[in-house]
mmCIF file of C-alpha atoms in Angstrom:
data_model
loop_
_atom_site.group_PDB
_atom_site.id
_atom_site.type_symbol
_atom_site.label_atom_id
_atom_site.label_comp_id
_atom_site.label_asym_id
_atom_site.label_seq_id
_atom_site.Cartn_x
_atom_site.Cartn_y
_atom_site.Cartn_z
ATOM 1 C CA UNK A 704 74.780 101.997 63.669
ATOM 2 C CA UNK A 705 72.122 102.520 65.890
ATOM 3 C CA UNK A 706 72.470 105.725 68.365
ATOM 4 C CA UNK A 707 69.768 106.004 71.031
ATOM 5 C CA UNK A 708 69.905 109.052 73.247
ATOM 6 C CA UNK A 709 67.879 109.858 76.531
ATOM 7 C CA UNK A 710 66.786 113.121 77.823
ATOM 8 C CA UNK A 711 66.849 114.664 80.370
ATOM 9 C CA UNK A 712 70.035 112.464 81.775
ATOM 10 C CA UNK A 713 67.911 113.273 85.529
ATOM 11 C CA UNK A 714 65.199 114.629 86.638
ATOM 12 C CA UNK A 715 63.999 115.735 90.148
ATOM 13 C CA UNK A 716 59.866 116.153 90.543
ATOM 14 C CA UNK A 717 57.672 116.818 93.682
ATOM 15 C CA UNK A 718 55.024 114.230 94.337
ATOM 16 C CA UNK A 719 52.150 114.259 92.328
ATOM 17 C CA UNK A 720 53.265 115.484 89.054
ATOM 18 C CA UNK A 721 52.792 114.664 85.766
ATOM 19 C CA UNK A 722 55.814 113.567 84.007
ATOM 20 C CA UNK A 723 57.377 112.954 80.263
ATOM 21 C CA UNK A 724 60.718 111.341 79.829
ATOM 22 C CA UNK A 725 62.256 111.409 76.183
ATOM 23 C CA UNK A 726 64.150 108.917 73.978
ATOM 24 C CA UNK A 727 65.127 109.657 70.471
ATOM 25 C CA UNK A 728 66.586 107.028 67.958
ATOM 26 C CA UNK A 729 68.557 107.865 64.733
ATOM 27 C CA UNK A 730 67.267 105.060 62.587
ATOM 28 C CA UNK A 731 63.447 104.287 62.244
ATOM 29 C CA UNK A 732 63.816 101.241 60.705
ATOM 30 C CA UNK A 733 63.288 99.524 64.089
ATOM 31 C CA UNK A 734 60.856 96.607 65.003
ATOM 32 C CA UNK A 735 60.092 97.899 68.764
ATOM 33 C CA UNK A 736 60.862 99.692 71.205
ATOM 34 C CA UNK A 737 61.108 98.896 74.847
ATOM 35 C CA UNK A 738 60.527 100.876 78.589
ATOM 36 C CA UNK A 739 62.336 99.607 81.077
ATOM 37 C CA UNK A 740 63.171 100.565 84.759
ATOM 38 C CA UNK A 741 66.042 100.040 86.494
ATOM 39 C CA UNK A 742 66.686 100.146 90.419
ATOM 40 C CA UNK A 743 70.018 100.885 91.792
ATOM 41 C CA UNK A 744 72.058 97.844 91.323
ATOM 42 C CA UNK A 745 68.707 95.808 90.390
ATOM 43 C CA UNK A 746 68.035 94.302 87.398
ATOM 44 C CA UNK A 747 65.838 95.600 84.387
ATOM 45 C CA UNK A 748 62.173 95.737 84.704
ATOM 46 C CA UNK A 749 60.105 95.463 81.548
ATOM 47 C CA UNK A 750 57.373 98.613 81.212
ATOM 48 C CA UNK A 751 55.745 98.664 78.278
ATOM 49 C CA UNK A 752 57.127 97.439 74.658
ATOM 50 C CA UNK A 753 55.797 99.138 71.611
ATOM 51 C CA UNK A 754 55.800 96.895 68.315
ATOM 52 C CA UNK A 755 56.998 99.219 65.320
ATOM 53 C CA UNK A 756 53.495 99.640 63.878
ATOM 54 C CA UNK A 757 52.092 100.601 67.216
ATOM 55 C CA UNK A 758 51.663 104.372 67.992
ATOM 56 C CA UNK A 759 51.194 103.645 72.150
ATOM 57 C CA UNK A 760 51.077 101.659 74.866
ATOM 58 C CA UNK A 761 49.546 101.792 78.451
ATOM 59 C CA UNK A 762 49.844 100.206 81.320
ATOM 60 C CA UNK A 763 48.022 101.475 84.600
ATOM 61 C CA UNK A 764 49.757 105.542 85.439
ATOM 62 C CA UNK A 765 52.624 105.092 81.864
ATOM 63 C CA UNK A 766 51.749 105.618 78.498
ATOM 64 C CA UNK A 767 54.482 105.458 76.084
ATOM 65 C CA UNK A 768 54.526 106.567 72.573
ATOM 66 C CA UNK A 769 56.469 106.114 69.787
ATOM 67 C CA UNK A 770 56.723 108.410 66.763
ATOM 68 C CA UNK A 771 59.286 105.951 64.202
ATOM 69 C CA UNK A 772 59.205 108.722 61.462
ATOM 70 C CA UNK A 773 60.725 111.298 63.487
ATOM 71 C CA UNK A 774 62.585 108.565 65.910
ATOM 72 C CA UNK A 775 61.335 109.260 68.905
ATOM 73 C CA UNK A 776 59.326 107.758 71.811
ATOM 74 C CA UNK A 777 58.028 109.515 74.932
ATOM 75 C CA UNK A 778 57.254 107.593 78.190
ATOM 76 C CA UNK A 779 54.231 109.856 80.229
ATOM 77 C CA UNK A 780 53.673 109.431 83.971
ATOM 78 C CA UNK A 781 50.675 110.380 85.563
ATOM 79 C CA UNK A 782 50.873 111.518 88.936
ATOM 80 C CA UNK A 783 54.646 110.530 90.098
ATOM 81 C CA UNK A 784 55.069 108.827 93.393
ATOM 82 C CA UNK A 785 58.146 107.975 95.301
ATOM 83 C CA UNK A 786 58.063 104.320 94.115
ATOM 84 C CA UNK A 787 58.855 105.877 90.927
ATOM 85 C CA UNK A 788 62.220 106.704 91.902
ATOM 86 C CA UNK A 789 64.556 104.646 89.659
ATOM 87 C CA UNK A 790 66.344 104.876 86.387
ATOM 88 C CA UNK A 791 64.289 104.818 82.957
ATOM 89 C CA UNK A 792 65.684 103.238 80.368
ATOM 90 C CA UNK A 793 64.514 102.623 76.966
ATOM 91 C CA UNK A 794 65.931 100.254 73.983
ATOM 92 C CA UNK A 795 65.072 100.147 70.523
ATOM 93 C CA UNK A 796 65.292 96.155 68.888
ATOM 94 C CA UNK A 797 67.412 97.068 65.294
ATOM 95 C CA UNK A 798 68.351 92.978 64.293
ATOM 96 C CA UNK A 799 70.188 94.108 67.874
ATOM 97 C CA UNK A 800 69.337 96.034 71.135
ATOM 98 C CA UNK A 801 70.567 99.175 71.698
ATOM 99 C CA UNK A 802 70.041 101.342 74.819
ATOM 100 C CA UNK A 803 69.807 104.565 75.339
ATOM 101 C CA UNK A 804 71.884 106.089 78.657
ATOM 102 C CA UNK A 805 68.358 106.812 80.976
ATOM 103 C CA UNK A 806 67.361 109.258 82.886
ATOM 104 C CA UNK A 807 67.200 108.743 86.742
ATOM 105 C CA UNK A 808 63.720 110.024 88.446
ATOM 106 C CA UNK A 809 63.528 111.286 91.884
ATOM 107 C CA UNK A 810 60.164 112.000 93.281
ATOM 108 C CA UNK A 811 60.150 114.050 96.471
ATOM 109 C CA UNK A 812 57.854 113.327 98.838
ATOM 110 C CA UNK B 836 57.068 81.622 87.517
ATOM 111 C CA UNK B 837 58.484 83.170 84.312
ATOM 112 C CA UNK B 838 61.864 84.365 84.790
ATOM 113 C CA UNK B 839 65.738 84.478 83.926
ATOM 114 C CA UNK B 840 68.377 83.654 86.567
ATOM 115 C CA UNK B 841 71.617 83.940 87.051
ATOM 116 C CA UNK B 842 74.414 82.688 88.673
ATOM 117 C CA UNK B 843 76.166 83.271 90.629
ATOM 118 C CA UNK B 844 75.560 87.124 91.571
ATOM 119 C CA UNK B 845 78.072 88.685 93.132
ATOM 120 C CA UNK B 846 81.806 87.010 92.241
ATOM 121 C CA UNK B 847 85.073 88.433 93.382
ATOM 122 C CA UNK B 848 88.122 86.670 91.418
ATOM 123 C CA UNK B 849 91.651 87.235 90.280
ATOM 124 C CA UNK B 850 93.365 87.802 86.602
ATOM 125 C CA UNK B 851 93.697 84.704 84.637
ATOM 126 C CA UNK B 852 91.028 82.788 86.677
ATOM 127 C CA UNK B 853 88.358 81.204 84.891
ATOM 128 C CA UNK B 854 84.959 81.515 85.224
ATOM 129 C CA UNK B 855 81.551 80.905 83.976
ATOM 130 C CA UNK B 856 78.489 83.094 84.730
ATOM 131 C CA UNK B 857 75.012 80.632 83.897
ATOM 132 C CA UNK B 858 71.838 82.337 82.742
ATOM 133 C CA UNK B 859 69.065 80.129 82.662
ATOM 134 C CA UNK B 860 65.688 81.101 81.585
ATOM 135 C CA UNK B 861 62.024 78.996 81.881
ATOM 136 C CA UNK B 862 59.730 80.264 78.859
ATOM 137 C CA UNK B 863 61.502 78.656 76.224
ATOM 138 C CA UNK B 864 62.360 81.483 75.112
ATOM 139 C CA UNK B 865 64.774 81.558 71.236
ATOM 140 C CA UNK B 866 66.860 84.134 71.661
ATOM 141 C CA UNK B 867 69.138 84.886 74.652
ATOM 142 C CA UNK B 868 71.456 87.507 74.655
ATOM 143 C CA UNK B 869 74.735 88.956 77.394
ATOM 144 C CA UNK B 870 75.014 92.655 78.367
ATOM 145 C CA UNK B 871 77.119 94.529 80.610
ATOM 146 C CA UNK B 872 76.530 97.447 82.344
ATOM 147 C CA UNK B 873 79.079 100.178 83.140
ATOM 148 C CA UNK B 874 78.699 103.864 84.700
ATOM 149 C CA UNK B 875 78.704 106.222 82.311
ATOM 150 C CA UNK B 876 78.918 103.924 79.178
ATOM 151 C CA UNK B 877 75.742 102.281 79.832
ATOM 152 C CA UNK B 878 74.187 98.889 78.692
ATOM 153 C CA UNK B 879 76.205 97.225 76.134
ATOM 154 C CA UNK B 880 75.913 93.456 74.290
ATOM 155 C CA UNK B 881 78.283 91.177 74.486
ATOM 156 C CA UNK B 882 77.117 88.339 73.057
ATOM 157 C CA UNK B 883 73.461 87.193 71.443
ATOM 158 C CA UNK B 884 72.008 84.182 70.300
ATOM 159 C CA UNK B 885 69.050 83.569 67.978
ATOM 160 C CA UNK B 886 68.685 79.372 68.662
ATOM 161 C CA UNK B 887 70.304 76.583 69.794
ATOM 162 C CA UNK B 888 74.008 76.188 68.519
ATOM 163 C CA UNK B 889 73.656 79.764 66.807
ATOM 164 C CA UNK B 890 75.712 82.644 68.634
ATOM 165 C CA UNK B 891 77.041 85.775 67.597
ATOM 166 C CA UNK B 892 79.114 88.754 68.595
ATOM 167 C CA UNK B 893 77.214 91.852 69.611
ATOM 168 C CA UNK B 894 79.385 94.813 70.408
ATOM 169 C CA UNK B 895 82.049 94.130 73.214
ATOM 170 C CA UNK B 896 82.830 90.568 72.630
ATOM 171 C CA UNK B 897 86.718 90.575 73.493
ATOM 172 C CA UNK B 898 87.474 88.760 76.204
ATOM 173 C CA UNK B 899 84.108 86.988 76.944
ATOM 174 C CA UNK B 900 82.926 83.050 74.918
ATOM 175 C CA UNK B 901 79.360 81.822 75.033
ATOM 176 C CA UNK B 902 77.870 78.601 73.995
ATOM 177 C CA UNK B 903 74.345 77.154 73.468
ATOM 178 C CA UNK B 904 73.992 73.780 73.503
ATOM 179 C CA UNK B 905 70.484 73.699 75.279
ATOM 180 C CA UNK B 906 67.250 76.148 74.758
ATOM 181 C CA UNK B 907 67.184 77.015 78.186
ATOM 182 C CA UNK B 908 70.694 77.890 79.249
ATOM 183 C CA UNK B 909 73.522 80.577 77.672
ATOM 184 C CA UNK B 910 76.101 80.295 79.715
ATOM 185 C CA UNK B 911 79.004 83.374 80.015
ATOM 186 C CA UNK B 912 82.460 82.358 80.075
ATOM 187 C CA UNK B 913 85.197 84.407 80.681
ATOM 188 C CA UNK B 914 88.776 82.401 79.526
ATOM 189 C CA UNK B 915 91.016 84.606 81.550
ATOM 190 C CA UNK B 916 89.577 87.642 83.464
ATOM 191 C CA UNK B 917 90.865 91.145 83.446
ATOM 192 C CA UNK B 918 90.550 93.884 85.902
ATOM 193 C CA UNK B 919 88.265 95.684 82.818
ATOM 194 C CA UNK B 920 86.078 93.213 82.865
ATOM 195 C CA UNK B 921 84.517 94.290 86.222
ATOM 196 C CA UNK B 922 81.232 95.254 85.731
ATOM 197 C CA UNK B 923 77.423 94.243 86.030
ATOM 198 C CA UNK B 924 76.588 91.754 83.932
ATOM 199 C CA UNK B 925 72.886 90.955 82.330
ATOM 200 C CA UNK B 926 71.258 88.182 80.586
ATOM 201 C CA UNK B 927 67.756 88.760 78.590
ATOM 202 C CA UNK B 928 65.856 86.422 76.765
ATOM 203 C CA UNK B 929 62.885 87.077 74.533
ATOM 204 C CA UNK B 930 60.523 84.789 72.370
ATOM 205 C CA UNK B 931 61.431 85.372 68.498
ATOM 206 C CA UNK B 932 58.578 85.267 66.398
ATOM 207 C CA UNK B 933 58.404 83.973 62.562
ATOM 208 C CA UNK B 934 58.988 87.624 61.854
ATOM 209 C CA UNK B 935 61.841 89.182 63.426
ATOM 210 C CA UNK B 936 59.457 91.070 66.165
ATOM 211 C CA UNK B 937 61.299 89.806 69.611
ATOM 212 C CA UNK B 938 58.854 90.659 71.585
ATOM 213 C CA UNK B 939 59.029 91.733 75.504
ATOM 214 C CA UNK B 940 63.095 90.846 76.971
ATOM 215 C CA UNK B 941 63.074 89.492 80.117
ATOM 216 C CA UNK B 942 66.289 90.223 82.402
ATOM 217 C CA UNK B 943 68.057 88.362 85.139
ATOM 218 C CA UNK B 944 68.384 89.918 88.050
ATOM 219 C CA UNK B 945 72.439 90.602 87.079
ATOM 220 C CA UNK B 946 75.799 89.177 88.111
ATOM 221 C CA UNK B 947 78.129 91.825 90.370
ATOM 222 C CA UNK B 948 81.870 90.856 89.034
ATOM 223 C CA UNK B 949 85.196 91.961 90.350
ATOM 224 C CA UNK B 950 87.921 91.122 89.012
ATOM 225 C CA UNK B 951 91.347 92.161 90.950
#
């Protein structure tokens, strides 16, 4: 069975920082891997998705990237804002999806 | 606009009363799948399915049914509700490819259930 594991669990920043959340998988043999953020009591919001034979993604201030041999992707944000504040999620697709537990951001203003 | 939806979402019921939570989704989209959400154990499946009329059990499936008889919808039925079934429920849909690369999952915005 899949086991996908988050760290950190939270994470506090001032504005303006650069930023790296972690996710770590314990079998490679996934097709993708998925971002997502999560407001409180909100529904999931799509990031970026990484297809298995991908290395990174971008999308405007997050660049994720995924390293299957070693099981382990890495989400990057440039220059955190308070809008960031939310919980990151990310879920690899193994024939099912499987979560890992998130880590919540808080950006101080 | 591309989305999933759900209804309703928020429901406050009793034990033993049935109910059915609809998720309907507009990209015709092949697979469509049921999670809940719980603090501290996180996102978990309940139900997924790859096509119309195909359905299968994903890792909490006691206590929940699902059907698809139509592309679009995957309706969540609970037979007879239990307290530990309160929880935030999701439904996701993604487009399945001739390979098994699901692409991008699209969420509903969730279903708040309490069940006393």
């Amino acid at each position: 069975k899949q086991e996908v594991t988050q760290i950190p669990a939270a994470l506090s920043v001032p504005e303006g920082e650069n930023l790296v959340l972690n996710c770590s998988f314990t079998d490679s043999a996934i097709y993708n891997l998925q971002w997502f953020r999560q407001d409180p009591g909100k529904g999931l919001t799509s990031l970026l998705l990484i297809q298995s034979s991908q290395r990174e993604q971008t999308s405007g201030r997050l660049n994720a990237s995924l390293d299957k041999s070693s099981g382990r992707s890495t989400l990057y944000i440039a220059a955190s804002q308070p809008g960031d504040s939310a919980t990151y999620l990310c879920a690899v697709d193994f024939n099912k999806f499987y979560f890992g537990s998130g880590t919540k951001l808080n950006v101080k203003p | 606009e591309a989305q999933v939806t759900q209804n309703p979402r928020y429901l406050i019921t009793v034990t033993g009363k049935k109910l059915t939570v609809t998720c309907s989704q507009n990209m015709n989209h092949e697979y469509m799948s049921w999670y809940r959400q719980d603090p501290g154990l996180g996102l978990r499946q309940i139900y997924y399915s790859m096509n119309v009329e195909v359905t299968d059990k994903g890792d909490v499936p006691e206590g929940y049914k699902v059907s698809r008889k139509e592309k679009r919808n995957f309706p969540l039925i609970l037979e007879s509700p239990s307290p530990n079934q309160t929880s935030l429920y999701f439904c996701a849909s993604s487009l399945r490819g001739a390979n098994p690369i699901y692409g991008t999952r699209f969420f509903g915005p969730g279903t708040r259930l309490t069940v006393l």
